[in-house]
Tab-separated table of C-alpha atoms in Angstrom:
chain	number	residue	atom	x	y	z
A	1	MET	CA	-90.803	-25.359	-102.197
A	2	ARG	CA	-91.338	-21.717	-100.940
A	3	TRP	CA	-90.428	-22.846	-97.450
A	4	LEU	CA	-87.191	-24.751	-98.684
A	5	PHE	CA	-85.925	-21.698	-100.392
A	6	SER	CA	-86.745	-19.014	-97.798
A	7	GLY	CA	-83.966	-17.248	-95.786
A	8	ILE	CA	-82.917	-19.141	-92.767
A	9	VAL	CA	-83.988	-22.526	-94.115
A	10	SER	CA	-81.958	-22.511	-97.349
A	11	THR	CA	-78.914	-21.277	-95.320
A	12	VAL	CA	-79.117	-24.026	-92.712
A	13	LEU	CA	-79.727	-26.803	-95.242
A	14	SER	CA	-76.866	-25.470	-97.361
A	15	ASP	CA	-74.568	-25.523	-94.310
A	16	LEU	CA	-75.651	-28.942	-93.271
A	17	SER	CA	-75.256	-30.377	-96.748
A	18	SER	CA	-71.877	-28.838	-97.312
A	19	GLY	CA	-70.498	-30.013	-93.961
A	20	ARG	CA	-69.966	-26.340	-92.646
A	21	ARG	CA	-72.378	-27.272	-89.868
A	22	PRO	CA	-72.465	-30.912	-88.500
A	23	PHE	CA	-75.602	-33.006	-88.419
A	24	THR	CA	-75.989	-32.726	-84.705
A	25	HIS	CA	-78.637	-31.392	-82.196
A	26	GLU	CA	-75.945	-29.202	-80.713
A	27	ALA	CA	-75.253	-27.646	-84.064
A	28	LEU	CA	-78.894	-26.680	-84.319
A	29	ASP	CA	-78.917	-25.474	-80.704
A	30	GLU	CA	-76.425	-22.758	-81.885
A	31	LEU	CA	-79.046	-21.253	-84.167
A	32	PRO	CA	-81.608	-18.600	-83.060
A	33	GLU	CA	-84.713	-20.283	-81.497
A	34	GLY	CA	-87.894	-20.211	-83.317
A	35	LYS	CA	-90.447	-22.401	-85.445
A	36	VAL	CA	-88.265	-22.668	-88.412
A	37	VAL	CA	-85.547	-24.336	-86.675
A	38	GLU	CA	-87.928	-26.450	-84.742
A	39	HIS	CA	-89.460	-27.709	-87.965
A	40	ILE	CA	-86.104	-28.347	-89.501
A	41	ARG	CA	-85.084	-30.432	-86.404
A	42	SER	CA	-88.325	-32.380	-86.520
A	43	VAL	CA	-87.929	-33.219	-90.150
A	44	LEU	CA	-84.337	-34.451	-89.550
A	45	VAL	CA	-85.470	-36.488	-86.573
A	46	ALA	CA	-88.458	-37.994	-88.522
A	47	THR	CA	-86.387	-39.064	-91.382
A	48	GLY	CA	-83.787	-40.590	-89.160
A	49	THR	CA	-81.066	-38.089	-89.832
A	50	LEU	CA	-80.979	-37.043	-86.109
A	51	PRO	CA	-81.756	-39.176	-83.035
A	52	GLN	CA	-84.946	-38.622	-80.964
A	53	ARG	CA	-84.403	-36.170	-78.133
A	54	ASP	CA	-86.780	-34.811	-75.532
A	55	GLU	CA	-86.953	-31.229	-76.652
A	56	GLN	CA	-89.136	-30.174	-73.709
A	57	MET	CA	-86.464	-31.379	-71.324
A	58	VAL	CA	-83.726	-29.700	-73.209
A	59	ARG	CA	-85.630	-26.353	-73.130
A	60	LEU	CA	-86.344	-26.856	-69.480
A	61	GLU	CA	-82.550	-27.441	-68.724
A	62	ARG	CA	-81.602	-24.383	-70.704
A	63	HIS	CA	-84.200	-22.349	-68.727
A	64	VAL	CA	-82.819	-23.596	-65.445
A	65	ASN	CA	-79.280	-22.799	-66.466
A	66	ASP	CA	-80.161	-19.332	-67.517
A	67	LEU	CA	-82.113	-18.664	-64.401
A	68	VAL	CA	-79.691	-19.964	-61.989
A	69	THR	CA	-76.604	-18.306	-63.468
A	70	SER	CA	-78.386	-14.933	-63.562
A	71	HIS	CA	-79.184	-14.812	-59.962
A	72	ALA	CA	-77.510	-12.092	-58.137
A	73	THR	CA	-75.662	-13.765	-55.228
A	74	ALA	CA	-73.376	-16.859	-55.147
A	75	GLU	CA	-75.203	-18.249	-52.241
A	76	GLY	CA	-78.546	-18.068	-54.145
A	77	ARG	CA	-76.982	-19.591	-57.341
A	78	ARG	CA	-75.641	-22.519	-55.232
A	79	ILE	CA	-79.078	-23.059	-53.523
A	80	LEU	CA	-81.008	-22.829	-56.745
A	81	HIS	CA	-78.741	-25.195	-58.549
A	82	ARG	CA	-79.209	-27.776	-55.735
A	83	TYR	CA	-82.954	-27.177	-55.875
A	84	ALA	CA	-83.374	-27.293	-59.646
A	85	THR	CA	-80.716	-30.033	-60.555
A	86	TRP	CA	-81.072	-32.362	-57.638
A	87	HIS	CA	-84.689	-32.072	-56.643
A	88	LEU	CA	-86.870	-30.550	-59.395
A	89	LEU	CA	-85.287	-32.155	-62.390
A	90	ARG	CA	-84.410	-35.348	-60.762
A	91	ARG	CA	-87.859	-35.997	-59.527
A	92	LEU	CA	-89.308	-35.083	-63.008
A	93	ARG	CA	-86.969	-37.600	-64.687
A	94	ARG	CA	-88.009	-40.223	-62.284
A	95	ARG	CA	-91.658	-39.633	-62.744
A	96	SER	CA	-91.463	-39.507	-66.556
A	97	ARG	CA	-89.960	-42.930	-66.681
A	98	GLY	CA	-88.063	-42.288	-69.743
A	99	LYS	CA	-90.838	-40.777	-71.671
A	100	ASP	CA	-90.815	-37.238	-73.079
A	101	ILE	CA	-92.044	-34.703	-70.531
A	102	THR	CA	-95.044	-32.584	-71.413
A	103	HIS	CA	-95.399	-28.810	-71.597
A	104	THR	CA	-97.496	-28.961	-68.494
A	105	GLN	CA	-94.664	-30.659	-66.549
A	106	LEU	CA	-92.164	-28.016	-67.826
A	107	THR	CA	-94.521	-25.275	-66.725
A	108	VAL	CA	-94.883	-26.692	-63.146
A	109	VAL	CA	-91.106	-26.981	-62.682
A	110	ARG	CA	-90.601	-23.313	-64.019
A	111	GLN	CA	-93.227	-22.093	-61.546
A	112	HIS	CA	-91.511	-23.805	-58.678
A	113	LEU	CA	-88.105	-22.487	-59.640
A	114	ARG	CA	-89.523	-19.051	-60.090
A	115	ALA	CA	-91.090	-19.044	-56.699
A	116	ALA	CA	-87.781	-19.942	-55.118
A	117	VAL	CA	-86.133	-16.984	-57.007
A	118	HIS	CA	-88.948	-14.605	-55.884
A	119	LEU	CA	-88.396	-15.723	-52.243
A	120	LEU	CA	-84.730	-15.486	-52.280
A	121	ASN	CA	-84.839	-12.089	-54.064
A	122	TRP	CA	-87.101	-10.898	-51.247
A	123	LEU	CA	-84.734	-12.266	-48.539
A	124	GLU	CA	-81.821	-10.425	-50.088
A	125	ASN	CA	-83.782	-7.188	-50.277
A	126	GLU	CA	-84.562	-7.536	-46.582
A	127	ASN	CA	-80.826	-8.261	-45.787
A	128	LEU	CA	-81.656	-11.821	-44.791
A	129	THR	CA	-80.561	-15.329	-46.076
A	130	PRO	CA	-82.130	-18.615	-45.904
A	131	VAL	CA	-79.972	-19.369	-42.830
A	132	THR	CA	-80.944	-16.041	-41.069
A	133	CYS	CA	-84.583	-16.012	-42.037
A	134	ARG	CA	-87.016	-16.715	-39.067
A	135	GLN	CA	-90.685	-17.524	-38.956
A	136	ASN	CA	-91.776	-13.946	-38.418
A	137	ASP	CA	-89.887	-12.973	-41.463
A	138	LEU	CA	-91.509	-15.670	-43.544
A	139	ASP	CA	-94.902	-14.803	-42.108
A	140	ARG	CA	-94.233	-11.252	-43.022
A	141	TRP	CA	-93.505	-12.229	-46.680
A	142	THR	CA	-96.453	-14.513	-47.041
A	143	THR	CA	-98.815	-11.783	-46.029
A	144	SER	CA	-97.345	-9.173	-48.128
A	145	ASP	CA	-98.368	-7.935	-51.566
A	146	ASP	CA	-94.912	-8.849	-52.875
A	147	ALA	CA	-95.546	-12.551	-52.256
A	148	ARG	CA	-96.038	-14.464	-55.445
A	149	HIS	CA	-96.349	-18.246	-56.210
A	150	ARG	CA	-97.039	-18.928	-52.413
A	151	ARG	CA	-97.957	-22.480	-52.763
A	152	GLU	CA	-94.811	-23.161	-54.970
A	153	ALA	CA	-92.732	-21.183	-52.480
A	154	GLY	CA	-93.859	-23.412	-49.667
A	155	HIS	CA	-92.533	-26.369	-51.632
A	156	PHE	CA	-89.150	-24.688	-51.787
A	157	VAL	CA	-89.327	-23.912	-48.012
A	158	ARG	CA	-90.096	-27.473	-47.032
A	159	TRP	CA	-87.231	-28.592	-49.370
A	160	SER	CA	-84.781	-26.276	-47.769
A	161	LEU	CA	-85.819	-27.596	-44.322
A	162	SER	CA	-85.156	-31.129	-45.383
A	163	GLN	CA	-81.770	-30.175	-46.683
A	164	LYS	CA	-80.952	-28.234	-43.398
A	165	ILE	CA	-80.471	-24.953	-45.413
A	166	THR	CA	-83.151	-23.291	-43.250
A	167	ARG	CA	-84.281	-24.042	-39.690
A	168	ASP	CA	-87.262	-23.602	-37.554
A	169	LEU	CA	-89.415	-22.578	-40.303
A	170	GLY	CA	-93.107	-23.701	-40.758
A	171	PHE	CA	-94.906	-23.564	-44.136
A	172	PRO	CA	-97.820	-25.935	-44.109
A	173	ALA	CA	-98.726	-27.846	-47.152
A	174	VAL	CA	-102.114	-27.077	-48.949
A	175	ARG	CA	-104.236	-30.167	-48.480
A	176	TRP	CA	-106.573	-31.020	-51.284
A	177	ASN	CA	-110.139	-31.720	-50.138
A	178	GLY	CA	-111.889	-32.261	-53.304
A	179	PRO	CA	-112.980	-30.283	-56.485
A	180	SER	CA	-113.541	-26.555	-55.828
A	181	GLN	CA	-116.097	-26.359	-58.722
A	182	PRO	CA	-119.667	-27.723	-58.762
A	183	ILE	CA	-120.078	-31.201	-60.039
A	184	ASP	CA	-122.312	-30.803	-63.156
A	185	ASP	CA	-122.674	-34.510	-64.289
A	186	GLU	CA	-125.747	-33.640	-66.423
A	187	ALA	CA	-123.830	-31.184	-68.593
A	188	ARG	CA	-121.057	-33.781	-69.019
A	189	TRP	CA	-123.405	-36.408	-70.229
A	190	ALA	CA	-125.226	-33.982	-72.477
A	191	THR	CA	-121.814	-33.053	-74.204
A	192	ALA	CA	-120.897	-36.691	-74.389
A	193	ARG	CA	-124.253	-37.509	-76.185
A	194	ARG	CA	-123.482	-34.699	-78.599
A	195	LEU	CA	-120.008	-36.027	-79.433
A	196	LEU	CA	-121.412	-39.464	-79.826
A	197	HIS	CA	-123.942	-38.518	-82.494
A	198	ASP	CA	-122.996	-35.266	-84.159
A	199	GLU	CA	-121.625	-36.320	-87.510
A	200	SER	CA	-120.755	-32.590	-88.458
A	201	LEU	CA	-117.871	-32.587	-85.954
A	202	LYS	CA	-114.590	-34.042	-86.875
A	203	SER	CA	-114.242	-37.665	-85.718
A	204	GLU	CA	-110.860	-36.907	-84.195
A	205	ASP	CA	-112.152	-34.157	-82.103
A	206	ARG	CA	-115.254	-36.277	-81.098
A	207	LEU	CA	-112.899	-39.200	-79.911
A	208	ALA	CA	-110.501	-36.798	-77.785
A	209	GLY	CA	-113.576	-35.067	-76.308
A	210	LEU	CA	-115.166	-38.437	-75.213
A	211	LEU	CA	-111.846	-39.581	-73.726
A	212	LEU	CA	-111.904	-36.659	-71.537
A	213	LEU	CA	-115.503	-36.715	-70.660
A	214	LEU	CA	-115.910	-40.422	-70.032
A	215	TYR	CA	-112.381	-41.578	-68.985
A	216	ALA	CA	-110.952	-38.300	-67.415
A	217	GLN	CA	-107.886	-37.951	-69.613
A	218	TRP	CA	-106.018	-34.785	-69.785
A	219	PRO	CA	-105.164	-33.185	-73.062
A	220	ALA	CA	-101.399	-34.151	-72.386
A	221	ALA	CA	-102.286	-37.790	-72.045
A	222	ILE	CA	-104.696	-37.854	-75.087
A	223	SER	CA	-102.121	-36.123	-77.242
A	224	ARG	CA	-99.522	-38.854	-76.552
A	225	LEU	CA	-101.651	-41.824	-77.316
A	226	THR	CA	-100.192	-43.948	-80.290
A	227	VAL	CA	-101.913	-46.580	-82.501
A	228	ASP	CA	-100.418	-49.246	-80.300
A	229	HIS	CA	-102.865	-48.125	-77.503
A	230	ILE	CA	-105.762	-49.326	-79.642
A	231	GLU	CA	-106.238	-53.079	-79.729
A	232	GLU	CA	-108.788	-55.139	-81.575
A	233	THR	CA	-109.360	-58.582	-80.158
A	234	ASP	CA	-112.122	-60.988	-80.873
A	235	GLY	CA	-114.522	-58.337	-82.055
A	236	ALA	CA	-113.717	-56.173	-79.094
A	237	VAL	CA	-111.898	-52.753	-79.308
A	238	LEU	CA	-109.754	-51.977	-76.284
A	239	ILE	CA	-107.740	-48.854	-75.291
A	240	ARG	CA	-104.794	-48.853	-72.912
A	241	LEU	CA	-104.906	-45.833	-70.754
A	242	GLY	CA	-103.115	-47.328	-67.765
A	243	ASP	CA	-101.972	-50.880	-66.971
A	244	VAL	CA	-105.243	-52.552	-67.707
A	245	PRO	CA	-106.884	-51.991	-71.141
A	246	VAL	CA	-110.535	-50.536	-71.246
A	247	ASN	CA	-113.235	-52.048	-73.469
A	248	LEU	CA	-114.605	-49.314	-75.574
A	249	PRO	CA	-118.399	-49.249	-76.305
A	250	GLY	CA	-119.507	-49.633	-79.799
A	251	PRO	CA	-119.822	-45.940	-81.006
A	252	ILE	CA	-116.460	-45.029	-79.309
A	253	ALA	CA	-114.938	-47.989	-80.709
A	254	GLU	CA	-115.922	-47.047	-84.248
A	255	LEU	CA	-114.397	-43.632	-83.704
A	256	ALA	CA	-111.145	-45.114	-82.427
A	257	LEU	CA	-110.760	-47.444	-85.391
A	258	ARG	CA	-111.599	-44.686	-87.766
A	259	GLN	CA	-108.962	-42.439	-86.244
A	260	VAL	CA	-106.391	-45.148	-86.587
A	261	ALA	CA	-107.279	-45.662	-90.265
A	262	VAL	CA	-107.573	-42.094	-91.389
A	263	ARG	CA	-105.068	-40.165	-89.033
A	264	ARG	CA	-102.817	-37.966	-90.936
A	265	SER	CA	-100.191	-35.284	-89.988
A	266	HIS	CA	-100.610	-31.680	-91.044
A	267	ALA	CA	-97.009	-31.562	-91.906
A	268	VAL	CA	-95.625	-32.267	-95.451
A	269	LEU	CA	-93.613	-35.274	-94.225
A	270	ALA	CA	-94.965	-38.202	-92.171
A	271	GLN	CA	-98.428	-37.951	-93.400
A	272	THR	CA	-98.810	-41.923	-93.130
A	273	ASP	CA	-97.280	-44.440	-90.863
A	274	SER	CA	-97.304	-41.951	-88.076
A	275	PRO	CA	-97.246	-43.921	-84.619
A	276	TRP	CA	-99.267	-41.122	-83.014
A	277	LEU	CA	-103.050	-41.473	-82.773
A	278	PHE	CA	-103.243	-37.846	-83.045
A	279	PRO	CA	-100.298	-36.536	-85.306
A	280	GLY	CA	-99.153	-33.099	-84.989
A	281	GLY	CA	-98.101	-30.271	-87.283
A	282	GLN	CA	-94.304	-31.138	-87.068
A	283	PRO	CA	-93.178	-34.435	-88.668
A	284	GLY	CA	-92.916	-37.383	-86.373
A	285	ARG	CA	-94.479	-35.490	-83.419
A	286	PRO	CA	-97.938	-35.710	-81.793
A	287	ILE	CA	-100.348	-32.816	-81.552
A	288	SER	CA	-99.180	-30.395	-78.947
A	289	VAL	CA	-101.070	-30.159	-75.663
A	290	TRP	CA	-101.964	-26.591	-76.247
A	291	ALA	CA	-103.503	-27.475	-79.644
A	292	MET	CA	-105.348	-30.460	-78.172
A	293	GLY	CA	-106.730	-28.249	-75.440
A	294	GLU	CA	-107.846	-25.546	-77.879
A	295	ARG	CA	-109.623	-28.219	-80.084
A	296	LEU	CA	-111.455	-29.445	-76.987
A	297	ARG	CA	-112.323	-26.040	-75.727
A	298	LYS	CA	-113.902	-25.199	-79.119
A	299	LEU	CA	-116.222	-28.071	-78.507
A	300	GLY	CA	-117.485	-26.288	-75.398
A	301	ILE	CA	-115.560	-28.469	-73.032
A	302	ARG	CA	-114.124	-26.863	-69.831
A	303	LEU	CA	-111.060	-29.021	-69.400
A	304	ALA	CA	-110.343	-28.840	-65.664
A	305	GLU	CA	-114.004	-28.750	-64.570
A	306	THR	CA	-115.016	-31.677	-67.026
A	307	ARG	CA	-112.237	-33.892	-65.861
A	308	SER	CA	-112.935	-33.299	-62.274
A	309	THR	CA	-116.606	-34.129	-62.874
A	310	ALA	CA	-115.447	-37.345	-64.599
A	311	LEU	CA	-113.112	-38.401	-61.898
A	312	PHE	CA	-115.649	-37.636	-59.220
A	313	GLN	CA	-118.255	-39.808	-60.810
A	314	LEU	CA	-115.686	-42.564	-61.625
A	315	ALA	CA	-114.495	-42.587	-58.099
A	316	THR	CA	-117.994	-43.414	-56.811
A	317	GLU	CA	-118.163	-46.369	-59.142
A	318	LEU	CA	-114.736	-47.907	-58.910
A	319	PRO	CA	-112.202	-48.724	-56.281
A	320	ALA	CA	-109.215	-46.574	-56.141
A	321	ALA	CA	-106.817	-49.433	-57.247
A	322	VAL	CA	-109.001	-50.133	-60.397
A	323	LEU	CA	-109.343	-46.421	-61.008
A	324	ALA	CA	-105.549	-46.005	-60.968
A	325	ARG	CA	-104.873	-49.088	-63.184
A	326	THR	CA	-107.398	-48.305	-65.869
A	327	LEU	CA	-107.001	-44.633	-66.173
A	328	GLY	CA	-103.344	-44.445	-65.699
A	329	ILE	CA	-103.377	-42.128	-62.706
A	330	ASP	CA	-101.256	-42.478	-59.552
A	331	ILE	CA	-102.862	-44.484	-56.823
A	332	THR	CA	-102.506	-41.590	-54.355
A	333	VAL	CA	-104.571	-39.438	-56.783
A	334	ALA	CA	-107.240	-42.089	-57.060
A	335	VAL	CA	-107.429	-42.522	-53.347
A	336	LYS	CA	-108.021	-38.758	-52.772
A	337	TRP	CA	-110.720	-38.802	-55.308
A	338	GLN	CA	-112.411	-41.813	-53.874
A	339	ARG	CA	-112.282	-40.167	-50.413
A	340	ALA	CA	-113.766	-36.892	-51.919
A	341	ALA	CA	-116.479	-38.865	-53.513
A	342	ALA	CA	-117.118	-40.582	-50.061
A	343	GLY	CA	-116.675	-43.924	-51.680
A	344	ASP	CA	-115.984	-46.377	-48.881
A	345	TRP	CA	-114.764	-49.531	-50.589
A	346	VAL	CA	-113.325	-51.123	-47.485
A	347	THR	CA	-116.827	-51.127	-45.821
A	348	ASN	CA	-118.327	-52.329	-48.991
A	349	ALA	CA	-115.979	-55.238	-49.184
A	350	ALA	CA	-116.677	-56.068	-45.677
A	351	ASP	CA	-120.426	-56.055	-46.306
A	352	VAL	CA	-119.996	-58.336	-49.225
A	353	SER	CA	-117.848	-60.765	-47.177
A	354	ARG	CA	-120.262	-60.783	-44.427
A	355	ARG	CA	-123.186	-61.621	-46.714
A	356	LEU	CA	-121.389	-64.534	-48.278
A	357	ALA	CA	-120.471	-65.776	-44.791
A	358	ASP	CA	-124.257	-65.705	-43.791
A	359	GLN	CA	-125.175	-67.515	-46.976
A	360	ASN	CA	-122.783	-70.254	-46.091
């Protein structure tokens, strides 16, 4: 009740109820950004008053527009608009396949666009343009203290070459050759055993941690799981992380079923019947990726290192195609991890075929 009658909340609700402000997303977009407006919007969406909208994508589009329009030169604005709208955003929509984008995806696009801005600004300060820039100029930038986001800038340079905006420039891609951190599988299993048996920990945190430790799921993927991803069939509990469901072992299956039964949002609305396996603090929305990551870190889990360890180990045990279909990762990623783990499944399959032929 205190929240309802506080400053901006009562004003906005009064304007909406009286018709002074229409019930649209665009009308709420006119208000100052902040958690209060975000919560009002989420309540209206959760109750069906407003339609669902990808807020991360809207936020990203607004950021792109502000960054492009604020650039100093007309030529720079034209190039940035092409790069952002017809490459970065278009690729992101294709990869998201109609699903809401994550905060991580938003951050990646921002970094790529920011890198392009930095490089264009440097060119302008050097009285150069993408057309007049030569390899020695680009090399001078990459080795200077002014260079920022070099890896993302390389992406922009290669795109500009493909679009014939620049010419005769070389910026090699960074090839991934495996995890940069040591693989500590013993520590991974020790943490997994603690989460399996430590009843003093919250069951939802234990389940989320085990999904990362055993199935290499990022916090972004875990936070977006719904109750429909959990299936109970003929006494078996399955979880769908990719195209093919995974059969959960007994203790993890119990945690999954418990989470489906007792999950609740921290928000006033939508405490029950939430479609999300891990409901968040705003009505109708899952837990944020940041909040999920923080909860896992408090369990002593190092996110990137632990996922790398899990993927490395799984890649030694499963073919790349199976890895991709069960974990929900791209096949190219699965192949890279299999190579990093030195898993030669083609040779293995040939050996099996040869043994069967010898037996016959």
